[in-house]
Coordinates of C-alpha atoms and ligand atoms in Angstrom, one line a residue:
Chain A
X146 CA -37.6 5.7 4.3
X147 CA -35.5 4.1 7.1
X148 CA -37.2 2.8 10.1
X149 CA -35.2 2.8 13.3
X150 CA -35.0 -1.0 13.0
X151 CA -33.5 -0.7 9.6
X152 CA -31.0 1.7 10.9
X153 CA -29.8 -0.6 13.7
X154 CA -30.2 -4.2 12.6
X155 CA -27.2 -6.0 11.3
X156 CA -27.0 -7.1 7.8
X157 CA -30.2 -5.5 6.4
X158 CA -30.1 -4.3 2.9
X159 CA -32.8 -1.7 3.1
X160 CA -33.8 1.2 0.9
X161 CA -32.0 3.2 3.5
X162 CA -28.8 1.6 2.4
X163 CA -29.7 2.2 -1.3
X164 CA -30.0 5.9 -0.5
X165 CA -26.7 5.8 1.3
X166 CA -25.2 4.3 -1.8
X167 CA -26.6 7.0 -4.0
X168 CA -24.8 9.4 -1.7
X169 CA -21.7 7.3 -1.2
X170 CA -19.5 9.5 -3.2
X171 CA -21.0 12.8 -2.4
X172 CA -21.9 14.4 0.9
X173 CA -23.7 12.0 3.2
X174 CA -27.3 12.7 3.3
X175 CA -28.3 15.4 5.7
X176 CA -31.8 13.9 5.9
X177 CA -30.3 10.8 7.6
X178 CA -28.2 12.7 10.0
X179 CA -31.3 14.7 11.0
X180 CA -33.3 11.5 11.3
X181 CA -30.7 10.1 13.6
X182 CA -30.7 13.1 15.9
X183 CA -34.5 13.2 15.8
X184 CA -34.5 9.6 17.0
X185 CA -32.1 10.3 19.7
X186 CA -34.4 12.9 21.1
X187 CA -37.7 11.1 20.7
X188 CA -36.4 7.7 22.0
X189 CA -34.3 9.0 24.8
X190 CA -37.2 9.6 27.3
X191 CA -38.8 6.3 26.4
X192 CA -35.7 4.2 26.8
X193 CA -34.6 6.2 29.8
X194 CA -30.9 6.6 28.8
X195 CA -30.0 9.6 26.8
X196 CA -27.1 8.4 24.7
X197 CA -28.7 5.1 23.8
X198 CA -27.7 5.1 20.2
X199 CA -24.1 6.0 21.0
X200 CA -23.2 3.8 23.9
X201 CA -24.3 0.3 23.0
X202 CA -21.7 -2.3 24.0
X203 CA -19.9 -3.8 21.1
X204 CA -20.7 -7.5 21.0
X205 CA -17.9 -10.1 21.2
X206 CA -18.6 -13.8 21.0
X207 CA -16.2 -16.5 22.2
X208 CA -15.8 -18.9 19.3
X209 CA -13.0 -21.0 20.9
X210 CA -11.2 -20.8 24.2
X211 CA -9.7 -17.3 24.6
X212 CA -10.9 -16.2 21.1
X213 CA -13.5 -13.6 20.7
X214 CA -15.0 -12.3 17.4
X215 CA -17.1 -9.3 16.7
X216 CA -19.3 -9.6 13.6
X217 CA -19.6 -6.5 11.5
X218 CA -22.7 -5.6 9.4
X219 CA -23.0 -6.3 5.7
X220 CA -23.2 -2.6 4.9
X221 CA -21.2 0.2 3.4
X222 CA -19.6 2.7 5.8
X223 CA -22.3 5.1 7.1
X224 CA -22.9 7.6 9.9
X225 CA -25.2 5.0 11.5
X226 CA -22.8 2.0 11.5
X227 CA -19.7 4.2 12.2
X228 CA -17.5 1.8 10.4
X229 CA -18.8 -1.3 12.2
X230 CA -18.9 -3.4 9.0
X231 CA -16.1 -6.0 9.2
X232 CA -15.1 -8.7 11.6
X233 CA -12.6 -8.0 14.4
X234 CA -11.0 -10.7 16.6
X235 CA -9.4 -10.9 20.0
X236 CA -7.0 -13.6 21.1
X237 CA -6.1 -13.8 24.8
X238 CA -3.0 -15.6 25.9
X239 CA -1.5 -16.1 29.4
X240 CA 0.5 -12.9 29.1
X241 CA -0.9 -10.8 26.4
X242 CA -3.7 -10.0 24.0
X243 CA -3.7 -9.6 20.3
X244 CA -6.3 -7.9 18.2
X245 CA -6.9 -8.8 14.6
X246 CA -8.4 -5.9 12.7
X247 CA -9.9 -2.9 14.4
X248 CA -13.1 -1.9 12.5
X249 CA -13.6 1.2 10.5
X250 CA -13.4 4.4 12.7
X251 CA -11.6 5.7 15.8
X252 CA -15.0 5.8 17.5
X253 CA -15.9 2.2 16.9
X254 CA -12.3 1.2 17.6
X255 CA -12.6 2.7 21.0
X256 CA -15.8 0.6 21.6
X257 CA -13.9 -2.5 20.5
X258 CA -11.2 -1.7 23.0
X259 CA -13.7 -1.1 25.7
X260 CA -15.3 -4.4 25.0
X261 CA -11.9 -6.1 25.2
X262 CA -11.1 -4.4 28.5
X263 CA -14.4 -5.7 29.8
X264 CA -13.3 -9.3 29.4
X265 CA -9.5 -9.1 30.1
X266 CA -7.1 -6.8 31.8
X267 CA -4.0 -8.3 30.1
X268 CA -2.0 -5.9 28.0
X269 CA -2.8 -5.5 24.3
X270 CA 0.6 -6.2 22.8
X271 CA -0.3 -6.8 19.2
X272 CA -2.7 -5.1 16.8
X273 CA -2.6 -7.1 13.5
X274 CA -4.2 -5.8 10.3
X275 CA -5.2 -8.5 7.8
X276 CA -4.8 -5.9 5.0
X277 CA -5.1 -2.2 4.1
X278 CA -8.8 -1.6 3.8
X279 CA -10.2 1.2 6.0
X280 CA -13.0 -0.9 7.4
X281 CA -10.4 -3.1 9.0
X282 CA -7.9 -0.6 10.1
X283 CA -9.3 2.9 10.9
X284 CA -9.9 1.7 14.5
X285 CA -6.1 1.2 15.0
X286 CA -5.8 4.6 16.6
X287 CA -7.9 3.6 19.5
X288 CA -5.1 1.2 20.6
X289 CA -2.3 3.7 20.3
X290 CA -2.0 4.3 24.0
X291 CA -1.6 0.6 24.6
X292 CA 1.7 0.9 22.7
X293 CA 1.2 -2.4 20.9
X294 CA 3.2 -3.5 17.9
X295 CA 1.1 -2.8 14.8
X296 CA 1.7 -5.9 12.6
X297 CA 1.1 -6.1 8.9
X298 CA 2.2 -7.6 5.6
X299 CA 5.4 -6.1 4.3
X300 CA 3.5 -4.3 1.5
X301 CA 0.9 -2.9 3.9
X302 CA 2.8 0.3 4.6
X303 CA 3.3 1.0 0.9
X304 CA -0.3 0.2 0.1
X305 CA -1.6 2.6 2.8
X306 CA 0.8 5.4 1.9
X307 CA -0.3 5.4 -1.7
X308 CA -3.9 5.5 -0.6
X309 CA -3.9 7.5 2.6
X310 CA -5.4 10.6 1.1
X311 CA -8.2 8.9 -0.8
X312 CA -8.9 6.6 2.2
X313 CA -9.1 9.6 4.6
X314 CA -11.3 11.6 2.2
X315 CA -13.7 8.8 1.3
X316 CA -14.1 7.5 4.8
X317 CA -14.8 11.0 6.1
X318 CA -17.3 11.4 3.3
X319 CA -19.2 8.2 4.0
X320 CA -19.0 8.2 7.8
X321 CA -19.8 11.9 8.2
X322 CA -17.8 14.2 10.4
X323 CA -19.1 12.8 13.7
X324 CA -18.4 9.2 13.2
X325 CA -15.1 10.0 11.4
X326 CA -13.8 12.2 14.1
X327 CA -10.3 11.2 15.4
X328 CA -9.8 8.6 12.7
X329 CA -6.3 8.4 11.3
X330 CA -4.1 5.9 9.6
X331 CA -1.7 4.1 11.9
X332 CA 1.0 2.4 9.9
X333 CA 2.5 -1.0 10.7
X334 CA 5.5 -1.0 13.0
X335 CA 6.2 -4.8 12.6
X336 CA 6.4 -6.2 9.2
X337 CA 5.6 -9.8 8.0
X338 CA 8.0 -10.7 5.2
X339 CA 7.1 -14.3 4.9
X340 CA 5.9 -15.7 8.3
X341 CA 6.1 -14.2 11.7
X342 CA 5.2 -15.9 15.0
X343 CA 3.9 -13.8 17.9
X344 CA 3.9 -15.3 21.4
X345 CA 1.0 -14.4 23.7
X346 CA 2.0 -16.9 26.5
X347 CA 0.6 -20.4 26.2
X348 CA -0.4 -19.8 22.6
X349 CA 1.2 -18.2 19.6
X350 CA -0.1 -16.6 16.4
X351 CA 1.5 -17.5 13.1
X352 CA 1.2 -14.6 10.6
X353 CA 1.7 -15.5 6.9
X354 CA 2.1 -12.9 4.1
X355 CA 0.2 -13.9 1.0
X356 CA 0.8 -13.1 -2.7
X357 CA -1.6 -10.6 -4.3
X358 CA -5.2 -11.8 -4.0
X359 CA -7.9 -9.6 -2.4
X360 CA -5.2 -6.9 -2.1
X361 CA -1.4 -7.0 -2.5
X362 CA -1.0 -7.1 1.3
X363 CA -3.2 -9.9 2.7
X364 CA -2.2 -11.7 5.8
X365 CA -3.5 -15.0 7.2
X366 CA -3.1 -15.6 11.0
X367 CA -3.4 -18.9 12.7
X368 CA -3.7 -19.5 16.5
X369 CA -1.6 -22.5 17.5
X370 CA -3.6 -23.4 20.6
X371 CA -7.1 -23.8 19.0
X372 CA -6.1 -24.2 15.3
X373 CA -8.3 -21.2 14.4
X374 CA -7.3 -19.4 11.2
X375 CA -8.1 -15.8 10.5
X376 CA -8.5 -15.2 6.8
X377 CA -9.3 -11.5 6.7
X378 CA -10.9 -10.5 3.4
X379 CA -9.5 -13.6 1.7
X380 CA -12.8 -15.1 2.9
X381 CA -16.1 -13.4 2.4
X382 CA -19.4 -15.1 3.3
X383 CA -22.8 -13.6 2.7
X384 CA -21.2 -10.3 1.9
X385 CA -20.1 -10.1 -1.7
X386 CA -16.3 -10.4 -2.1
X387 CA -14.5 -7.4 -3.4
X388 CA -11.5 -7.3 -5.7
X389 CA -8.6 -4.9 -5.1
X390 CA -5.7 -7.2 -6.0
X391 CA -5.6 -10.0 -8.5
X392 CA -8.5 -12.3 -9.5
X393 CA -6.1 -14.9 -10.8
X394 CA -4.0 -14.7 -7.7
X395 CA -7.1 -15.0 -5.5
X396 CA -8.5 -18.0 -7.3
X397 CA -5.1 -19.7 -7.1
X398 CA -4.9 -19.0 -3.3
X399 CA -8.5 -20.3 -2.8
X400 CA -7.4 -23.6 -4.3
X401 CA -4.8 -23.8 -1.5
X402 CA -6.9 -22.5 1.3
X403 CA -9.9 -24.8 0.8
X404 CA -7.6 -27.8 1.7
X405 CA -6.3 -26.3 4.9
X406 CA -6.7 -28.4 7.9
X407 CA -7.9 -26.0 10.6
X408 CA -10.5 -26.4 13.3
X409 CA -12.3 -23.2 12.2
X410 CA -11.9 -20.2 10.1
X411 CA -12.9 -16.5 10.8
X412 CA -13.9 -14.5 7.6
X413 CA -13.3 -10.8 7.1
X414 CA -17.0 -10.4 6.4
X415 CA -19.4 -13.1 7.4
X416 CA -20.3 -15.2 10.4
X417 CA -18.1 -15.3 13.5
X418 CA -16.6 -18.6 12.5
X419 CA -17.0 -21.3 9.8
X420 CA -15.7 -24.6 8.7
X421 CA -13.5 -25.4 5.7
X422 CA -13.9 -26.2 2.9
X423 CA -17.6 -25.3 2.8
X424 CA -16.9 -21.8 4.0
X425 CA -14.9 -20.8 1.0
X426 CA -16.9 -22.6 -1.8
X427 CA -19.5 -19.8 -2.4
X428 CA -16.6 -17.3 -2.8
X429 CA -14.8 -19.7 -5.1
X430 CA -17.9 -20.1 -7.2
X431 CA -18.4 -16.3 -7.4
X432 CA -15.0 -15.6 -8.7
X433 CA -15.0 -18.6 -11.0
X434 CA -18.2 -17.4 -12.6
X435 CA -17.0 -13.9 -12.9
X436 CA -13.7 -15.0 -14.4
X437 CA -15.4 -17.4 -16.9
X438 CA -18.0 -14.8 -18.0
X439 CA -15.5 -12.1 -18.4
X440 CA -13.1 -14.3 -20.3
X441 CA -16.0 -15.2 -22.6
X442 CA -16.7 -11.5 -23.2
X443 CA -13.1 -10.8 -24.0
X444 CA -12.8 -13.8 -26.3
X445 CA -16.0 -12.7 -28.2
X446 CA -14.6 -9.3 -28.8
X447 CA -17.1 -7.6 -26.4
X448 CA -16.1 -4.5 -24.6
X449 CA -15.9 -3.6 -20.9
X450 CA -19.2 -1.8 -20.8
X451 CA -21.1 -4.8 -22.2
X452 CA -19.4 -7.0 -19.7
X453 CA -20.4 -4.8 -16.7
X454 CA -24.1 -5.2 -17.7
X455 CA -24.3 -9.0 -17.7
X456 CA -21.2 -10.8 -16.5
X457 CA -21.6 -12.7 -13.3
X458 CA -25.3 -11.7 -12.9
X459 CA -26.2 -15.3 -12.1
X460 CA -24.5 -14.8 -8.7
X461 CA -26.8 -12.0 -7.7
X462 CA -29.1 -14.0 -5.4
X463 CA -26.2 -15.4 -3.5
X464 CA -24.8 -12.2 -2.0
X465 CA -25.6 -9.2 0.1
X466 CA -24.4 -5.8 -1.4
X467 CA -24.3 -7.3 -4.9
X468 CA -25.5 -4.0 -6.4
X469 CA -22.9 -2.1 -4.5
X470 CA -19.8 -4.0 -5.5
X471 CA -20.4 -6.4 -8.4
X472 CA -19.9 -4.0 -11.3
X473 CA -16.7 -2.8 -9.8
X474 CA -15.5 -6.4 -9.5
X475 CA -16.3 -7.1 -13.1
X476 CA -14.5 -3.9 -14.2
X477 CA -11.4 -5.0 -12.2
X478 CA -11.6 -8.5 -13.5
X479 CA -11.9 -7.3 -17.1
X480 CA -9.0 -5.0 -16.8
X481 CA -6.9 -7.8 -15.4
X482 CA -8.0 -10.7 -17.6
X483 CA -7.9 -8.8 -21.0
X484 CA -4.1 -8.9 -20.7
X485 CA -4.0 -12.7 -20.5
Chain B
X127 CA -6.8 22.8 -37.4
X128 CA -4.4 25.3 -36.2
X129 CA -6.6 26.6 -33.5
X130 CA -7.2 23.2 -32.1
X131 CA -3.5 22.5 -31.6
X132 CA -3.0 25.8 -30.1
X133 CA -5.8 25.1 -27.5
X134 CA -4.2 21.7 -26.9
X135 CA -0.8 23.2 -26.1
X136 CA -2.5 25.4 -23.6
X137 CA -4.1 22.3 -22.1
X138 CA -0.8 20.5 -21.9
X139 CA 0.4 23.4 -19.7
X140 CA -2.8 23.2 -17.7
X141 CA -2.2 19.5 -17.2
X142 CA 1.2 20.0 -15.8
X143 CA 0.0 22.8 -13.5
X144 CA -2.9 20.7 -12.3
X145 CA -0.5 17.9 -11.5
X146 CA 1.5 20.0 -9.2
X147 CA -1.6 21.2 -7.4
X148 CA -2.7 17.6 -6.9
X149 CA -5.2 17.1 -4.2
X150 CA -6.1 20.8 -3.9
X151 CA -7.5 20.8 -7.4
X152 CA -9.3 17.6 -6.7
X153 CA -11.5 19.2 -4.1
X154 CA -12.3 22.4 -5.9
X155 CA -15.9 22.7 -6.7
X156 CA -17.3 25.2 -9.1
X157 CA -20.6 25.8 -10.8
X158 CA -21.0 23.2 -13.6
X159 CA -22.1 25.7 -16.2
X160 CA -19.3 28.1 -15.5
X161 CA -16.8 25.3 -15.8
X162 CA -18.1 24.3 -19.2
X163 CA -18.2 27.9 -20.5
X164 CA -14.6 28.4 -19.6
X165 CA -13.6 25.1 -21.0
X166 CA -15.5 25.7 -24.2
X167 CA -13.7 29.1 -24.6
X168 CA -10.3 27.5 -23.9
X169 CA -10.7 24.6 -26.4
X170 CA -13.0 26.0 -29.1
X171 CA -12.7 29.8 -28.8
X172 CA -15.7 31.5 -30.2
X173 CA -16.7 28.7 -32.6
X174 CA -20.4 27.8 -32.6
X175 CA -21.3 24.4 -31.2
X176 CA -24.6 22.6 -31.9
X177 CA -25.7 20.6 -28.9
X178 CA -28.1 17.6 -29.1
X179 CA -28.6 17.7 -32.8
X180 CA -28.5 13.9 -33.1
X181 CA -25.0 13.7 -34.4
X182 CA -23.2 12.6 -31.3
X183 CA -24.2 10.1 -28.6
X184 CA -22.4 9.1 -25.5
X185 CA -22.6 5.8 -23.6
X186 CA -21.5 6.1 -20.1
X187 CA -22.7 4.5 -16.8
X188 CA -25.0 6.7 -14.8
X189 CA -22.9 5.9 -11.8
X190 CA -19.3 4.8 -12.2
X191 CA -18.6 2.0 -9.8
X192 CA -14.9 2.3 -10.2
X193 CA -14.0 6.0 -10.6
X194 CA -10.5 5.0 -11.8
X195 CA -11.9 3.0 -14.7
X196 CA -15.0 4.6 -16.2
X197 CA -15.9 3.2 -19.6
X198 CA -17.1 5.9 -22.1
X199 CA -18.1 5.4 -25.7
X200 CA -18.7 8.2 -28.1
X201 CA -20.8 7.3 -31.1
X202 CA -21.5 9.2 -34.3
X203 CA -24.8 8.7 -36.1
X204 CA -25.0 6.9 -39.5
X205 CA -26.9 10.0 -40.7
X206 CA -23.6 11.9 -40.7
X207 CA -22.0 11.7 -44.2
X208 CA -18.4 12.1 -45.1
X209 CA -15.3 11.8 -43.0
X210 CA -15.0 13.2 -39.5
X211 CA -12.4 15.8 -38.9
X212 CA -11.9 15.7 -35.1
X213 CA -13.4 14.5 -31.8
X214 CA -12.9 15.6 -28.2
X215 CA -13.8 14.0 -24.9
X216 CA -13.9 16.4 -22.1
X217 CA -14.5 15.6 -18.4
X218 CA -15.4 19.0 -17.0
X219 CA -14.3 18.7 -13.4
X220 CA -11.1 16.7 -13.9
X221 CA -7.8 18.4 -13.3
X222 CA -6.9 17.7 -16.9
X223 CA -10.4 18.0 -18.5
X224 CA -9.5 17.2 -22.1
X225 CA -9.1 13.5 -21.9
X226 CA -8.9 13.0 -25.7
X227 CA -8.5 15.3 -28.6
X228 CA -8.5 13.3 -31.8
X229 CA -7.7 14.2 -35.4
X230 CA -9.0 11.7 -37.9
X231 CA -7.2 10.7 -41.1
X232 CA -8.3 9.1 -44.4
X233 CA -8.3 5.5 -43.0
X234 CA -10.9 6.4 -40.3
X235 CA -13.5 5.8 -43.0
X236 CA -16.3 7.8 -44.6
X237 CA -19.9 6.7 -43.7
X238 CA -22.2 3.8 -43.8
X239 CA -22.9 3.0 -40.2
X240 CA -22.3 4.0 -36.6
X241 CA -18.8 5.2 -36.0
X242 CA -17.5 4.9 -32.4
X243 CA -14.6 5.6 -30.2
X244 CA -14.4 4.1 -26.7
X245 CA -12.0 4.5 -23.9
X246 CA -11.8 4.4 -20.1
X247 CA -11.3 7.4 -18.0
X248 CA -10.6 8.5 -14.4
X249 CA -13.2 10.8 -12.9
X250 CA -12.4 13.0 -10.0
X251 CA -16.0 13.9 -9.0
X252 CA -19.6 14.0 -10.2
X253 CA -19.1 15.6 -13.5
X254 CA -20.5 16.4 -16.9
X255 CA -18.8 14.6 -19.7
X256 CA -18.8 16.4 -23.1
X257 CA -18.2 14.8 -26.5
X258 CA -17.6 17.1 -29.4
X259 CA -17.3 16.1 -33.0
X260 CA -16.2 18.1 -35.9
X261 CA -17.8 16.9 -39.2
X262 CA -16.5 17.3 -42.7
X263 CA -18.2 20.7 -43.1
X264 CA -16.3 22.1 -40.2
X265 CA -19.3 22.2 -37.9
X266 CA -19.0 21.2 -34.3
X267 CA -21.6 18.9 -32.7
X268 CA -21.9 18.2 -29.0
X269 CA -23.5 15.8 -26.5
X270 CA -23.1 15.8 -22.8
X271 CA -23.9 13.3 -20.1
X272 CA -23.7 13.5 -16.3
X273 CA -21.7 10.7 -14.6
X274 CA -21.6 10.1 -10.9
X275 CA -18.2 9.1 -9.9
X276 CA -15.5 10.5 -7.6
X277 CA -12.0 9.9 -6.4
X278 CA -10.6 8.5 -9.6
X279 CA -7.9 11.1 -10.0
X280 CA -6.3 10.5 -6.6
X281 CA -7.3 6.9 -6.3
X282 CA -4.2 4.9 -6.8
X283 CA -4.8 2.6 -9.7
X284 CA -2.2 -0.2 -9.6
X285 CA -3.7 -3.0 -7.6
X286 CA -0.5 -4.9 -7.6
X287 CA 2.2 -2.3 -7.1
X288 CA 5.1 -4.6 -7.9
X289 CA 3.8 -5.4 -11.3
X290 CA 2.6 -1.9 -12.3
X291 CA 5.8 -1.1 -14.2
X292 CA 6.2 -4.6 -15.7
X293 CA 6.2 -4.5 -19.5
X294 CA 6.0 -0.7 -19.5
X295 CA 4.6 0.4 -22.9
X296 CA 3.7 -3.1 -24.0
X297 CA 1.1 -2.4 -26.7
X298 CA -1.5 -4.9 -27.8
X299 CA -3.6 -4.1 -30.8
X300 CA -6.6 -6.3 -31.6
X301 CA -8.2 -6.2 -35.0
X302 CA -11.7 -7.6 -35.0
X303 CA -13.0 -9.2 -38.1
X304 CA -16.5 -7.8 -38.7
X305 CA -19.4 -10.2 -38.8
X306 CA -20.4 -8.7 -42.2
X307 CA -17.3 -8.6 -44.4
X308 CA -18.7 -5.8 -46.5
X309 CA -19.4 -3.5 -43.6
X310 CA -18.2 0.0 -44.0
X311 CA -16.3 -0.1 -40.7
X312 CA -14.4 -2.6 -38.7
X313 CA -13.3 -2.4 -35.1
X314 CA -9.9 -2.4 -33.4
X315 CA -8.7 -2.1 -29.8
X316 CA -5.5 -0.7 -28.5
X317 CA -4.2 -1.6 -25.0
X318 CA -1.0 0.1 -23.7
X319 CA 0.6 -1.1 -20.5
X320 CA 1.3 2.1 -18.8
X321 CA 0.6 3.4 -15.2
X322 CA -0.5 6.7 -16.7
X323 CA 0.5 8.4 -13.5
X324 CA -1.4 11.5 -12.9
X325 CA 1.1 13.0 -10.5
X326 CA -1.4 12.7 -7.6
X327 CA -0.2 9.5 -6.0
X328 CA 2.3 9.6 -3.2
X329 CA 5.5 7.7 -3.6
X330 CA 5.9 5.8 -0.3
X331 CA 9.7 6.0 -0.4
X332 CA 10.2 9.7 -1.0
X333 CA 6.8 10.8 0.5
X334 CA 6.5 13.0 -2.5
X335 CA 3.9 12.9 -5.1
X336 CA 4.9 10.6 -8.0
X337 CA 5.6 12.9 -10.9
X338 CA 3.1 12.8 -13.7
X339 CA 4.0 10.4 -16.4
X340 CA 1.3 9.5 -18.9
X341 CA 0.8 8.7 -22.5
X342 CA 0.4 12.1 -24.3
X343 CA -0.1 11.0 -27.9
X344 CA -1.3 8.0 -29.7
X345 CA -0.9 7.7 -33.5
X346 CA -2.6 4.9 -35.5
X347 CA -1.6 4.2 -39.1
X348 CA -3.0 1.7 -41.7
X349 CA -0.1 1.4 -44.1
X350 CA 0.7 4.9 -45.2
X351 CA -2.7 6.2 -44.2
X352 CA -3.5 7.9 -40.9
X353 CA -6.5 6.5 -38.9
X354 CA -6.2 9.0 -36.2
X355 CA -3.9 10.9 -33.9
X356 CA -5.0 11.4 -30.3
X357 CA -3.6 13.8 -27.8
X358 CA -4.3 12.3 -24.4
X359 CA -4.1 13.3 -20.8
X360 CA -3.9 11.5 -17.5
X361 CA -7.7 11.6 -17.4
X362 CA -7.3 8.3 -19.3
X363 CA -7.1 5.3 -16.9
X364 CA -4.1 3.3 -16.1
X365 CA -3.2 0.9 -19.0
X366 CA -4.8 3.2 -21.7
X367 CA -7.4 1.4 -23.7
X368 CA -9.0 2.6 -27.0
X369 CA -11.5 0.9 -29.1
X370 CA -12.7 2.4 -32.3
X371 CA -14.2 1.9 -35.7
X372 CA -12.2 2.5 -38.9
X373 CA -12.4 2.0 -42.6
X374 CA -13.0 -1.7 -43.5
X375 CA -10.4 -2.3 -46.2
X376 CA -8.7 -5.5 -47.4
X377 CA -5.4 -5.0 -45.5
X378 CA -6.5 -3.6 -42.2
X379 CA -3.3 -4.1 -40.3
X380 CA -2.7 -1.2 -37.9
X381 CA 0.6 0.3 -36.6
X382 CA 0.3 2.1 -33.3
X383 CA 2.9 4.5 -31.9
X384 CA 2.4 6.2 -28.6
X385 CA 4.6 8.7 -26.7
X386 CA 4.5 9.4 -23.0
X387 CA 5.5 12.6 -21.2
X388 CA 9.0 11.2 -20.6
X389 CA 9.3 11.2 -24.4
X390 CA 9.5 7.4 -24.5
X391 CA 7.9 5.9 -27.6
X392 CA 6.1 2.6 -27.7
X393 CA 4.9 0.7 -30.7
X394 CA 2.5 -2.1 -31.5
X395 CA 1.1 -3.8 -34.6
X396 CA -2.4 -5.3 -34.8
X397 CA -3.2 -9.0 -34.7
X398 CA -6.2 -10.4 -36.3
X399 CA -8.6 -11.8 -33.8
X400 CA -11.8 -13.8 -34.2
X401 CA -14.9 -12.2 -35.5
X402 CA -17.1 -10.3 -33.1
X403 CA -19.8 -12.7 -31.8
Ligands
ZN643 ZN1 -10.8 -5.8 2.2
ZN644 ZN1 -13.3 -5.8 4.4

């Protein structure tokens, strides 16, 4: 069973989540929806504000002057987290504001926007997506009326178009009708071919398109004023990394990234901000272990099914959501590496 | 054998039809039993099928973590004597349910151990997976498992779109030296670089669905002897992958020919690889 605490606290891997996982690909559990509305009724009189569960303010922490980060939970999409399970960042210049990633639903995107509006009234001129995954991008629609440039890797549009149907369907399935309401895919209007510099007044953001790694449309953004780098899902910390691009590409990129001289780095999933190279070492170890184990299976003539049972299991204690993503990672790694 | 091929032709038509319906078909839900009864009628007509008689086993994950790549292994018990005639892998709720329909030849081997055939499939929803084997006496034997997976048929498979069409049709065939040189069977693996487009992925340029283009037939020969011919559908994952046992003879070199729905033919010859550890 899920206690109210389990439903609300960030980063918990509870049985509640396990249930959610069991239902991931089917209809979301009615029991949980009922539980949620039951809570709303029973807690409302005690707390004294009726929509308590729906109107919490989205937390933004200032990690460097003019840079605010919201930390998402280490969870799968669910009606309870409403897509609040990745990191989103806000950079405030003298003239304008840029948002990097918008969380995973229209609803939570609106809360992100409200939280931004509570700290600045400067115009939101850029909405940058680090890559195509729904948990980073379904909140884009909440910024539509600000008329920003939606900035992405030059392959982002193609990636999204090829997946729009399955992204819409699976997000609706996992978030439930309520939390999914109003969500749509907003495509990039400004494309990063190689590098692109965005001026916010007194500071600029350098966006760099990467080769295939986490996905085939990963972007790294660096703030010139504070030397803060936003790695998107090229950096996972605490939350197990997920592979939707190329393992070989990602490992090669990690080799470059760990030597970057920046003041701090913001992961796509993990703490608000971290230091290199330490931040990226656990991820490097995870993928190195997975690659080595999978290569050994392939060399020994073992098949995919055997590999999914044991490859990379030594990494289990190091990561949240291991059971939810690891086998998929091994499957993707095997299908890539067997062609070497 | 004639009835099988007739049923398969019917299925080829169904496959093309399903492709044009795309997403609609993906979301259609029907009662599991009804689906199977209809499928059984389409593929096997009125032939009697024995279920759970110990002849056939299926290894499949209870929950497929990646619905676009679900590993499935069909195994035939050592108690079964004589050559196998045919084998089917059917994913009830997929738009093209018959993933594989295999006819075995003399080089598939006789008996003396577990025979197996493994592949990777797409699964569109929670579904029963049926394996049916026709033994030498013409009897049909069946086993089913339930696999939780969904979204595989519309989930776009290529993770790196620019490279999806590189080396189209490149065929790797690995021939594994058995640990016991006198074993009745040895194993081989076929890998074919092919997107196996199911016609349900949108082309970003035209905004139209990518027309289905997938491997429709795979033929494996050892010298002049047939190992098997398989009719395949887009229920098989991107980069079709088959791993199977066959007769362990002195010269075990395999020649593989596959044909896709654009009538392009691809070939490959096996390379000996190290013994299975
Ligand atoms: Zn991602
Ligand atoms: Zn993410």
